[in-house]
XYZ file of C-alpha atoms in Angstrom:
780
model
C 110.692 69.148 70.133
C 107.833 71.037 72.190
C 111.044 73.288 73.145
C 112.844 74.270 69.409
C 108.797 74.576 68.839
C 109.189 77.335 72.003
C 112.339 78.935 70.575
C 110.818 79.025 66.791
C 107.903 81.120 67.745
C 109.836 83.424 70.897
C 112.193 84.567 67.987
C 108.774 86.003 65.346
C 108.189 88.636 65.438
C 104.635 87.858 63.752
C 103.762 85.131 65.202
C 100.596 86.171 66.715
C 98.748 84.266 70.237
C 95.343 83.495 70.153
C 95.063 85.176 72.861
C 96.171 88.399 71.686
C 94.368 87.779 68.362
C 90.264 88.036 70.783
C 89.532 91.970 71.506
C 87.227 92.480 74.153
C 83.770 90.332 74.878
C 81.220 93.148 74.828
C 82.285 93.333 71.079
C 80.596 90.491 69.780
C 76.703 90.354 67.913
C 73.986 87.374 69.308
C 74.158 84.959 66.145
C 71.082 85.559 63.895
C 68.302 82.379 65.188
C 64.815 81.829 64.776
C 62.718 81.036 66.655
C 63.812 83.340 69.786
C 61.374 81.980 73.280
C 60.907 85.355 74.258
C 59.457 86.661 71.157
C 55.519 86.430 71.588
C 54.690 85.909 67.798
C 57.315 83.250 66.703
C 56.903 80.719 69.709
C 53.268 79.569 68.799
C 54.556 78.207 65.136
C 54.649 74.864 64.571
C 58.534 75.251 62.321
C 59.563 76.601 65.943
C 58.775 73.030 68.151
C 62.243 70.886 68.435
C 59.976 67.988 69.789
C 58.038 68.046 66.403
C 60.300 65.615 62.608
C 62.502 68.062 61.031
C 61.010 67.837 58.300
C 57.485 68.988 59.812
C 58.805 71.499 60.930
C 60.211 72.320 57.699
C 56.791 71.345 56.238
C 55.386 74.122 58.461
C 57.786 77.050 57.417
C 57.958 76.549 53.199
C 53.740 76.065 53.834
C 53.859 80.330 55.272
C 55.815 81.236 52.389
C 54.291 83.211 49.837
C 55.581 82.641 46.312
C 57.879 85.585 46.863
C 59.608 84.822 49.582
C 59.741 80.952 48.319
C 61.458 82.516 45.495
C 63.776 84.656 47.926
C 65.309 81.746 49.595
C 66.483 79.880 46.155
C 69.653 81.840 46.377
C 72.962 81.960 48.458
C 72.227 85.345 49.426
C 68.788 85.209 51.112
C 67.444 87.489 52.683
C 65.120 87.709 56.012
C 61.602 87.454 56.808
C 60.596 89.462 59.879
C 57.014 88.280 59.686
C 58.141 84.517 61.060
C 61.699 85.932 62.741
C 63.851 83.636 60.325
C 67.236 85.780 59.966
C 68.838 86.376 56.615
C 70.820 83.282 55.683
C 74.226 83.149 53.511
C 74.925 79.551 52.188
C 78.662 79.929 50.910
C 80.859 79.490 53.696
C 84.293 77.640 52.810
C 86.699 75.334 55.000
C 88.724 73.959 52.459
C 91.963 73.118 55.205
C 90.037 75.440 57.562
C 87.973 78.405 58.597
C 88.512 81.100 55.892
C 87.077 84.527 54.493
C 86.613 83.283 51.005
C 83.480 83.244 50.422
C 80.289 85.484 52.602
C 79.047 83.403 55.542
C 82.585 83.888 57.524
C 83.969 87.414 58.655
C 87.223 87.534 60.851
C 86.048 91.233 61.598
C 85.006 90.771 66.020
C 86.760 88.877 68.224
C 88.166 86.331 66.361
C 90.397 87.317 64.151
C 91.916 84.097 62.350
C 90.971 80.587 62.492
C 93.595 77.528 62.504
C 95.550 76.986 59.630
C 96.064 73.173 57.573
C 97.935 72.411 55.036
C 96.631 72.122 51.786
C 94.685 69.282 51.126
C 97.158 67.565 48.476
C 99.621 67.106 51.058
C 98.007 66.342 54.101
C 96.975 63.479 52.094
C 100.048 62.458 51.559
C 99.590 60.955 55.411
C 97.519 58.412 53.953
C 96.592 59.054 57.988
C 92.198 58.916 57.598
C 92.225 59.361 61.634
C 94.617 62.686 60.920
C 91.326 63.832 58.148
C 88.682 63.698 60.858
C 90.979 64.752 63.328
C 91.600 68.345 61.458
C 87.740 68.151 60.224
C 86.834 68.061 64.391
C 88.364 71.378 64.642
C 87.923 73.251 61.401
C 83.592 71.844 62.959
C 84.339 73.537 66.393
C 86.001 76.819 64.957
C 82.812 77.510 62.808
C 80.748 76.842 65.608
C 82.960 78.925 67.873
C 83.157 82.137 64.872
C 79.127 81.895 64.643
C 78.640 82.457 68.327
C 80.672 84.724 68.674
C 78.292 86.331 66.164
C 81.183 86.627 63.201
C 79.167 83.947 60.807
C 75.648 83.889 58.672
C 75.627 80.463 57.523
C 76.976 77.553 58.772
C 77.968 76.109 55.201
C 80.759 75.663 54.339
C 81.351 74.146 51.106
C 83.948 71.951 51.319
C 85.618 69.441 50.283
C 86.716 68.698 46.482
C 86.935 64.804 46.409
C 87.475 65.533 42.281
C 89.645 63.104 41.269
C 92.969 64.613 40.314
C 93.081 63.799 36.859
C 95.385 65.949 35.249
C 98.548 67.518 36.279
C 97.696 70.547 35.199
C 95.177 70.935 36.790
C 95.109 74.316 38.961
C 93.136 73.318 41.422
C 94.430 69.652 41.877
C 96.226 71.389 44.756
C 92.729 71.249 46.329
C 92.216 66.856 46.237
C 92.990 64.250 48.044
C 94.673 62.744 44.697
C 94.278 60.714 41.682
C 93.106 57.387 44.240
C 89.961 57.044 44.443
C 89.929 54.634 47.801
C 91.845 57.733 49.113
C 90.126 60.630 47.685
C 87.197 58.300 49.368
C 88.212 58.309 52.695
C 89.675 60.826 52.980
C 85.912 62.808 52.479
C 83.887 60.903 54.587
C 87.201 61.645 57.056
C 86.615 64.823 57.259
C 83.046 65.689 56.952
C 82.349 63.178 59.332
C 85.128 65.558 62.188
C 82.862 68.984 60.923
C 79.007 67.533 61.079
C 80.570 66.839 64.396
C 79.739 62.681 63.626
C 82.229 59.605 65.377
C 85.546 58.391 62.916
C 83.545 55.884 62.484
C 79.838 57.039 62.235
C 77.014 55.682 62.885
C 76.906 57.980 65.696
C 73.828 60.649 65.516
C 75.748 63.870 66.182
C 75.303 65.756 69.634
C 71.370 68.266 69.059
C 72.053 67.533 64.800
C 75.231 70.353 62.762
C 78.168 70.774 64.369
C 79.065 72.358 61.274
C 77.185 70.735 56.932
C 79.650 70.177 54.855
C 78.824 69.978 50.888
C 81.373 67.981 48.610
C 82.233 69.419 45.379
C 81.853 69.746 42.884
C 79.782 66.891 41.239
C 80.932 65.057 39.149
C 83.981 64.988 36.483
C 84.941 68.397 36.917
C 89.271 68.733 36.436
C 90.054 70.572 34.108
C 89.251 74.786 34.791
C 90.690 77.088 32.308
C 93.094 75.787 29.741
C 94.594 76.672 26.787
C 91.315 78.632 25.883
C 88.960 76.299 27.388
C 87.331 77.034 30.369
C 85.266 75.451 33.470
C 81.953 77.084 31.847
C 81.687 75.864 28.421
C 83.544 72.453 28.832
C 81.800 69.650 28.776
C 83.997 66.058 29.284
C 83.520 63.617 27.312
C 83.589 60.055 29.906
C 83.427 56.273 29.149
C 81.321 55.126 32.082
C 83.275 52.610 32.911
C 85.853 55.709 33.757
C 82.536 56.916 35.265
C 82.166 53.665 37.729
C 85.270 53.750 39.108
C 87.295 56.705 39.827
C 85.005 59.414 39.311
C 81.841 58.479 40.797
C 83.569 56.692 44.035
C 83.847 59.549 46.116
C 81.370 60.844 45.912
C 79.870 57.758 47.018
C 81.611 57.562 49.707
C 81.158 61.505 50.721
C 77.111 60.286 50.760
C 76.752 56.494 51.760
C 79.428 56.483 54.780
C 80.602 60.573 55.346
C 76.218 60.911 55.795
C 77.211 64.600 53.943
C 74.309 67.245 54.846
C 76.068 69.811 51.038
C 76.153 68.356 47.472
C 77.771 71.329 44.784
C 76.595 71.031 41.445
C 79.921 71.795 39.007
C 79.238 74.496 36.517
C 80.884 72.204 34.104
C 78.690 69.562 31.013
C 79.814 66.080 31.543
C 78.570 64.469 27.956
C 76.915 67.279 26.853
C 74.604 67.230 29.370
C 75.657 70.732 32.567
C 76.226 69.079 36.343
C 72.733 70.886 37.267
C 70.944 70.259 34.511
C 70.754 66.834 34.735
C 67.939 64.828 36.567
C 70.074 61.488 36.483
C 73.450 62.508 38.256
C 71.607 64.911 41.006
C 68.065 63.850 42.238
C 68.463 59.313 40.600
C 71.809 58.573 41.663
C 72.436 61.113 44.412
C 69.278 61.145 45.733
C 67.420 57.561 45.088
C 71.084 54.886 44.832
C 73.016 56.563 47.048
C 69.634 57.531 49.524
C 71.422 61.406 49.992
C 69.487 63.837 52.864
C 70.451 67.064 52.794
C 70.748 70.133 49.979
C 71.850 70.710 46.598
C 73.663 73.641 45.678
C 74.491 74.699 42.301
C 78.651 76.383 41.960
C 78.766 80.090 42.263
C 76.414 81.551 38.635
C 76.543 77.657 37.935
C 72.560 78.506 36.307
C 73.452 81.267 34.451
C 76.298 79.486 32.408
C 73.955 77.193 30.678
C 71.664 79.759 29.002
C 74.945 82.755 28.224
C 77.655 80.008 27.591
C 76.559 76.773 27.141
C 73.731 76.986 25.008
C 71.731 74.283 27.081
C 68.686 76.389 27.689
C 66.919 79.179 24.924
C 65.921 80.867 27.526
C 66.744 82.332 31.156
C 63.081 80.343 32.528
C 64.280 77.057 30.879
C 67.656 77.017 32.672
C 66.002 77.881 35.590
C 63.657 74.996 35.067
C 66.140 72.705 34.714
C 68.260 72.809 37.809
C 64.878 73.062 39.611
C 63.489 69.871 38.291
C 67.353 68.229 37.901
C 67.608 68.660 41.541
C 69.454 71.602 42.262
C 68.030 73.535 45.491
C 70.275 76.303 45.682
C 71.771 79.254 43.575
C 74.525 80.881 44.546
C 74.424 83.254 42.754
C 71.125 86.032 41.837
C 70.215 83.902 38.953
C 66.826 81.730 40.350
C 65.834 85.422 42.207
C 65.406 87.260 38.485
C 64.552 84.931 36.893
C 62.147 82.259 38.360
C 58.182 84.288 39.252
C 58.613 84.464 35.126
C 60.007 81.027 35.271
C 56.575 80.268 36.511
C 54.195 82.608 35.157
C 55.316 80.496 31.736
C 54.836 77.533 33.765
C 57.590 76.234 33.192
C 58.722 75.277 36.443
C 55.777 74.394 39.690
C 55.522 75.719 42.947
C 55.681 72.054 44.391
C 59.285 71.467 42.619
C 60.119 75.088 44.359
C 58.340 74.017 47.723
C 60.737 70.968 47.516
C 63.761 72.573 47.285
C 63.007 75.021 50.223
C 62.163 71.720 52.056
C 65.629 70.304 51.441
C 66.528 73.697 52.508
C 64.854 74.268 55.804
C 65.763 71.216 56.683
C 69.358 71.460 57.126
C 69.264 74.976 58.539
C 66.560 73.308 61.528
C 70.105 69.770 61.404
C 72.194 73.078 62.411
C 70.702 73.988 65.427
C 69.542 77.669 63.909
C 65.369 77.356 63.863
C 65.696 75.998 68.209
C 65.839 79.861 69.318
C 69.546 80.781 71.170
C 71.843 78.558 70.473
C 73.665 79.319 73.613
C 71.264 76.863 74.755
C 71.848 74.701 72.447
C 74.356 71.790 72.329
C 77.523 73.880 70.667
C 76.229 76.260 72.867
C 79.736 76.521 74.898
C 82.370 76.518 72.106
C 83.384 79.550 72.557
C 86.010 82.152 71.259
C 89.198 80.222 73.042
C 88.578 77.107 71.102
C 89.919 79.320 67.620
C 93.512 78.974 67.634
C 93.655 77.382 70.251
C 96.913 75.572 71.197
C 96.376 71.465 70.913
C 94.740 73.571 67.271
C 97.858 75.100 66.020
C 99.487 71.482 67.926
C 97.638 69.525 64.531
C 98.576 72.166 61.969
C 101.735 71.237 63.079
C 100.821 67.549 62.947
C 99.086 67.509 59.343
C 102.142 69.721 58.437
C 104.730 67.169 59.472
C 103.346 63.867 58.705
C 102.089 64.969 54.611
C 105.899 66.749 53.535
C 107.665 64.116 51.408
C 111.383 63.596 51.404
C 112.470 62.580 47.756
C 115.510 62.095 47.836
C 118.514 62.003 49.645
C 122.070 60.391 48.396
C 124.481 59.345 50.495
C 121.701 60.301 53.672
C 122.328 63.692 53.253
C 119.912 64.791 55.429
C 119.005 64.870 58.223
C 121.548 67.774 59.240
C 123.860 67.907 62.449
C 122.787 71.524 64.081
C 125.861 70.625 66.068
C 127.641 69.802 63.178
C 125.456 74.085 60.445
C 127.923 76.634 61.166
C 126.352 79.031 58.819
C 123.697 78.355 56.709
C 122.855 79.704 53.456
C 118.307 79.854 52.378
C 118.170 80.672 48.935
C 114.766 81.177 46.900
C 111.338 83.521 46.440
C 109.697 81.054 48.324
C 112.114 81.676 51.799
C 110.750 84.584 53.334
C 106.836 84.935 52.038
C 104.153 83.028 54.256
C 101.163 83.552 52.066
C 103.094 81.213 49.953
C 102.582 78.782 52.950
C 98.759 78.261 52.546
C 97.346 77.771 49.727
C 94.235 78.664 48.232
C 90.545 78.522 50.325
C 92.871 80.196 53.053
C 91.033 82.411 55.905
C 94.061 84.503 57.819
C 96.261 82.293 60.036
C 96.745 82.113 63.523
C 100.175 82.752 62.734
C 102.466 83.520 60.280
C 106.544 82.090 60.173
C 107.857 81.558 57.032
C 110.683 79.003 56.913
C 113.700 81.418 56.794
C 112.016 82.821 60.191
C 112.042 78.853 61.210
C 115.708 77.894 59.805
C 117.172 81.182 61.407
C 115.874 79.915 64.846
C 118.643 76.571 64.841
C 121.339 78.429 63.179
C 122.745 81.463 64.848
C 124.784 82.482 61.128
C 121.594 82.027 58.763
C 122.588 84.598 55.147
C 119.572 84.496 53.067
C 119.406 85.676 49.167
C 115.742 84.885 48.288
C 117.887 85.391 44.265
C 113.937 85.200 42.370
C 111.473 88.409 42.325
C 108.816 85.820 42.865
C 108.492 82.054 41.763
C 108.631 83.746 38.101
C 111.973 83.831 37.970
C 112.270 85.566 35.223
C 115.462 87.934 35.740
C 117.535 85.890 38.850
C 120.395 86.765 40.917
C 122.414 83.491 39.810
C 125.367 85.769 41.152
C 124.894 87.192 44.035
C 122.638 83.892 45.476
C 125.769 81.842 44.424
C 128.033 84.213 46.840
C 126.110 83.518 49.236
C 125.544 79.334 48.559
C 129.620 79.464 48.279
C 130.049 81.196 51.516
C 127.501 78.552 53.790
C 128.285 75.283 55.180
C 125.304 74.146 54.521
C 122.367 75.481 50.654
C 118.366 75.512 51.248
C 116.610 76.682 47.874
C 113.496 76.683 48.338
C 111.501 77.306 44.958
C 109.106 76.004 42.631
C 105.124 77.501 42.625
C 102.569 79.490 43.920
C 99.232 81.416 42.753
C 100.273 82.842 40.461
C 101.445 79.496 38.332
C 98.246 76.410 39.629
C 94.636 78.326 40.842
C 91.194 78.051 40.736
C 91.086 79.438 37.233
C 94.235 78.549 35.865
C 95.531 75.784 34.943
C 99.146 75.063 34.384
C 100.056 74.811 30.282
C 103.685 73.527 31.311
C 104.756 70.945 33.952
C 109.108 72.535 34.873
C 109.534 75.275 36.865
C 108.196 78.762 35.852
C 110.985 81.071 34.212
C 114.769 80.138 35.172
C 114.357 78.113 38.156
C 116.141 75.172 36.795
C 119.029 77.199 35.740
C 119.041 78.841 38.484
C 118.859 75.991 40.909
C 121.332 74.036 39.089
C 123.760 76.889 39.287
C 124.152 77.303 42.530
C 124.011 74.161 43.831
C 127.110 73.418 41.567
C 129.355 76.794 43.162
C 127.929 75.455 47.105
C 130.436 73.890 48.778
C 128.519 70.430 49.564
C 125.002 69.066 48.130
C 122.583 71.639 48.889
C 118.759 71.044 49.674
C 116.109 71.546 47.203
C 112.372 72.487 48.989
C 109.651 72.347 46.408
C 106.248 74.343 47.709
C 103.664 73.104 44.921
C 100.864 71.581 44.430
C 100.390 69.900 41.501
C 103.270 67.885 40.470
C 106.654 69.354 39.034
C 109.411 68.015 36.851
C 112.640 68.116 38.271
C 114.259 65.552 36.886
C 117.217 68.084 36.761
C 117.609 68.297 40.483
C 116.499 64.214 40.824
C 119.154 63.478 38.719
C 122.219 65.908 39.688
C 124.560 64.774 42.010
C 124.822 68.344 43.254
C 121.964 68.062 44.578
C 121.433 66.483 48.498
C 118.400 66.063 48.182
C 114.883 66.855 47.712
C 111.101 67.819 50.112
C 108.318 68.692 48.663
C 107.054 69.983 51.189
C 103.107 71.443 48.404
C 101.766 74.703 50.611
C 102.020 73.101 54.737
C 100.048 75.791 56.064
C 100.761 77.723 59.005
C 103.035 75.587 60.848
C 105.381 74.553 57.280
C 108.523 76.956 58.005
C 108.330 75.032 61.515
C 107.920 71.405 60.149
C 110.562 71.824 57.108
C 112.460 73.034 59.615
C 112.209 70.109 62.205
C 112.814 67.325 59.257
C 115.522 68.896 58.367
C 117.399 68.955 61.733
C 116.041 65.269 61.609
C 113.500 66.396 64.817
C 110.985 64.180 62.608
C 111.383 61.791 60.274
C 109.318 62.755 57.169
C 107.326 59.714 56.110
C 104.633 61.926 53.092
C 103.953 60.263 50.668
C 103.049 61.264 46.662
C 99.481 61.264 46.633
C 99.905 61.414 42.837
C 101.956 60.595 39.713
C 105.032 63.167 39.126
C 104.835 63.267 35.061
C 107.559 64.854 32.659
C 107.328 67.649 30.706
C 105.924 65.146 28.570
C 103.089 64.678 29.286
C 101.418 68.263 27.816
C 100.963 66.344 24.848
C 98.439 65.433 25.908
C 95.021 67.301 26.406
C 93.710 67.923 29.339
C 90.533 68.242 26.648
C 91.149 64.715 26.681
C 88.962 62.684 30.053
C 90.019 58.855 29.391
C 91.626 56.802 31.708
C 92.683 53.833 30.189
C 95.411 53.958 27.663
C 95.257 53.284 23.799
C 98.499 52.270 23.062
C 97.490 52.467 18.865
C 96.753 55.879 19.482
C 99.917 56.208 21.739
C 97.550 57.344 24.491
C 99.409 56.275 27.684
C 97.146 56.163 30.223
C 96.063 58.448 33.465
C 97.107 57.731 37.230
C 99.402 55.183 38.807
C 96.098 52.485 37.794
C 96.860 53.468 34.127
C 99.574 55.438 32.935
C 101.763 53.749 30.709
C 104.745 56.277 30.137
C 107.351 57.173 32.689
C 107.187 58.458 35.212
C 109.720 61.162 37.942
C 108.491 60.428 40.800
C 106.092 56.998 41.411
C 102.410 57.799 43.315
C 103.390 56.269 47.271
C 106.745 57.527 46.328
C 108.949 58.886 49.975
C 111.489 58.065 51.796
C 112.686 57.888 55.191
C 115.660 59.012 58.159
C 114.699 55.060 58.414
C 114.072 51.963 56.283
C 111.262 49.382 56.444
C 110.771 45.918 56.381
C 107.101 44.406 55.718
C 106.085 40.974 55.423
C 102.731 39.182 55.342
C 101.686 37.239 58.462
C 98.673 36.023 57.169
C 95.401 36.041 54.689
C 92.716 34.634 56.184
C 91.236 33.832 53.205
C 92.825 33.159 50.031
C 90.143 31.290 47.547
C 87.035 32.821 46.425
C 84.463 30.769 44.820
C 82.192 32.540 42.183
C 79.995 29.887 41.713
C 78.967 29.999 45.557
C 76.234 33.366 45.576
C 73.367 33.092 45.380
C 73.361 33.240 41.394
C 75.037 29.526 40.564
C 76.744 30.229 37.166
C 78.979 32.967 36.149
C 78.563 34.751 32.891
C 80.624 34.339 29.719
C 82.652 36.320 27.985
C 84.647 36.185 25.047
C 87.850 33.800 24.826
C 90.255 36.562 25.712
C 88.949 36.889 28.954
C 87.771 35.374 32.030
C 84.942 34.670 33.037
C 83.108 36.938 35.480
C 79.717 37.516 37.626
C 77.967 40.943 38.174
C 78.905 41.552 41.980
C 75.581 43.345 41.952
C 74.284 39.626 41.377
C 77.119 38.195 44.119
C 74.138 39.343 46.588
C 74.789 41.212 49.539
C 75.144 38.024 51.170
C 77.685 36.168 49.419
C 79.639 39.683 49.748
C 78.708 40.060 53.369
C 80.963 36.893 53.895
C 83.314 37.164 52.007
C 85.484 39.942 53.758
C 88.501 38.912 54.750
C 91.485 40.235 56.734
C 95.529 40.621 55.306
C 97.886 41.147 58.023
C 101.235 42.750 57.980
C 104.283 42.788 60.129
C 106.003 45.731 59.416
C 110.015 47.064 60.979
C 111.424 49.651 61.111
C 115.014 49.157 61.386
C 116.483 52.486 62.014
C 118.019 54.312 65.265
C 114.596 56.745 64.231
C 111.170 57.181 65.151
C 108.703 57.057 62.349
C 105.453 58.049 60.992
C 104.846 55.594 58.231
C 102.511 54.744 55.546
C 101.668 50.654 54.386
C 99.677 50.876 51.675
C 98.539 48.030 50.354
C 98.091 47.238 46.708
C 96.467 44.299 44.384
C 97.267 43.120 40.821
C 95.779 40.857 38.461
C 97.917 38.527 37.506
C 96.326 38.452 33.573
C 94.815 42.098 33.526
C 92.172 41.863 31.258
C 91.441 44.619 28.956
C 90.991 47.993 30.576
C 91.597 46.450 34.470
C 93.855 48.571 36.570
C 98.215 47.411 35.687
C 97.338 48.302 39.786
C 94.757 49.313 42.537
C 95.284 50.902 46.146
C 92.781 48.844 48.149
C 93.426 49.839 51.831
C 96.133 51.697 53.631
C 96.988 52.715 57.159
C 99.544 55.108 58.967
C 101.913 53.177 61.752
C 104.120 54.999 63.936
C 107.131 52.721 64.870
C 109.971 53.225 66.862
C 113.774 52.323 65.518
C 114.048 48.961 66.228
C 109.904 47.841 66.959
C 108.003 45.914 65.359
C 104.331 45.802 64.435
C 101.580 43.924 63.138
C 98.865 45.585 61.021
C 96.008 44.299 59.711
C 94.173 45.926 56.372
C 90.716 45.095 55.676
C 89.201 43.627 51.937
C 86.135 42.998 51.103
C 86.273 41.119 47.709
C 82.860 42.836 46.175
C 85.148 45.901 47.096
C 88.564 45.363 46.203
C 88.676 42.685 44.058
C 86.500 44.326 41.487
C 86.651 46.174 38.620
C 84.064 48.610 35.769
C 83.584 46.636 32.618
C 82.988 49.667 29.868
C 78.926 49.468 30.109
C 80.250 51.328 34.316
C 78.705 48.001 35.948
C 81.396 46.972 38.761
C 81.874 43.228 38.140
C 84.303 40.265 39.224
C 86.448 38.116 37.486
C 88.059 34.850 37.661
C 91.563 34.601 38.634
C 95.106 35.195 40.461
C 95.643 38.313 41.887
C 98.422 39.829 44.346
C 98.279 41.755 47.767
C 100.226 43.958 47.720
C 103.167 45.775 50.088
C 106.706 47.183 49.701
C 108.253 44.827 47.506
C 105.980 41.617 48.977
C 103.474 39.986 47.826
C 100.607 37.135 48.538
C 99.016 35.259 46.368
C 94.574 34.824 45.770
C 91.903 33.581 43.757
C 89.007 34.354 42.667
C 87.344 30.376 40.932
C 84.817 29.854 38.635
């Protein structure tokens, strides 16, 4: 496999090695920092004494600022304060799936020209591999620090990950998320944040010298509509029930804060139940800071304060908008609105200086945790991370591993894949996504270490490869069907590379349809009918598409979903097509039919309402037909499961601190509030399910084991089933492995009631993995 990679890379004129991406070190500028020990004017300041607690240091620097200086620090592009030796700082940098120049804090115009570009998050999530997510976060954090050390960053605060639930398949930014499941999204958030910030995989470790880089969980909260049929995120008022908020929209943020220890949160554009997220005191101060013990800074999304007045008419004046945001607990405004209107808000006594000081304390504390007030960063714990660690071979190998691990085999009729190279005398590569490397990246991508199209990668496997784009772009309004048919007829095998790109789904642009754009379906069907053998269809997209025509077409032998697979996506797909890697990804979202578009995207309800025909959303509640179900994914081998043991099968609600369960109506079971069960009961009720997994084939495979729980008699509002644990395993052909999955009834057997309170109900449940199930019981 390693030799194959070398052969591929040697053929690509677009490939730039890490060495060629580096110019002479003399061109590098020193990174910006405060508290230069050689400066007599600043070294005596208490805020420069690293031995003091950060809270005291932050308090000291804030106390030295004039009101104008204070206001200048409340926006994302903050100016320098020369008299204190404080340099300018940029809060807005991006690192969704690799260090990017999409924000203003990172510049690839010096020694470092690019960074490792991993698959878009939705594909990485399909691996169901928390260790992989952590390692990706580690690489991003390391490369971010390297860019800073090279003098090409004016900030170390990165506005990622996006952990909103992929609630509606039309959402243009769903590609940025880990999918539709709250548990997976929360675990992804924790893994990514720990990796970026320099924590240990299991957490609890004090990062070397503080934060390697700062991660920011966004968009808080219930944000999943950008621009759909005249409704945009700036005006949208998301009507969310307390029940859906408690068990769908909020859990990933709670995990990100409490377990991941994220140092940043971004409040969203939209209103939730009438209140703008960035003006919601209960959300920002009460829930995040008090209930979840958040310690970090809160930023607005860009211009989210201005729209409270300009768009939403929530605030009567610009000064009211500023006051609402600061009093709610927001600390920094992406944009210039606070710079323009805070002083007048103070003069009008709508904002106190103490509220400004509170925000600045949070902001300077994070900069200090990053080591930016400790003198020369080259002499600090992360100071030895150099340009050689950006686009290193190790990092590029991880990008390839991530793409391999996420790609999902949706269909493989009569084991059409993998192709045997020796039998592939000629190959036709057809489609608008075949020879465009940029289409592999997804949004928020920075310049990648290398640029490899799927066509280029496939050419290294088959010398006689014929290429026909077929359509000028994915819109495919005027397909060259006749030309594509001629190419397909002459080849032994045909690979069609179709789907979407960023013109079809992106930030500020939601889809209105779930079918492939333009005449793609006609094009695919006609070419497949003309080919000698069933064709291979590769779909690039972030959100689901209705491809039931391809699923049911006998002329289409195999379908691969590749998301937006990043800089190594072309190589990963080629390895899978020719059997050098066994696909193991599983869908992190439900693939809905086109008929789902009858449901308004503005309807936030997760639960179905059969009386009105509302089908519900996501695998947990959706009652309609699916093109492909959540967790679907095939392999070149077969796996079987068997429950070996479950350490606890019976739970008594009466054994907790409160003696009697709460009574419900005759139609509902008895239950207990999880908060009443007590921490001791929950801790002592931990149990482990051990599952035997066997690879029945000859090929090694990486395989995600997904464990669900299903209530035998679900009460109204209960999920039909719920993912409660997952683990990725690698098994050789014929190998068997025992997988232990840790569970807790308070976390994994409870549900939210209509008041948004978590309850544990009596009754039988079934643990399910594959086609196996195991009964457990909760008794009153």
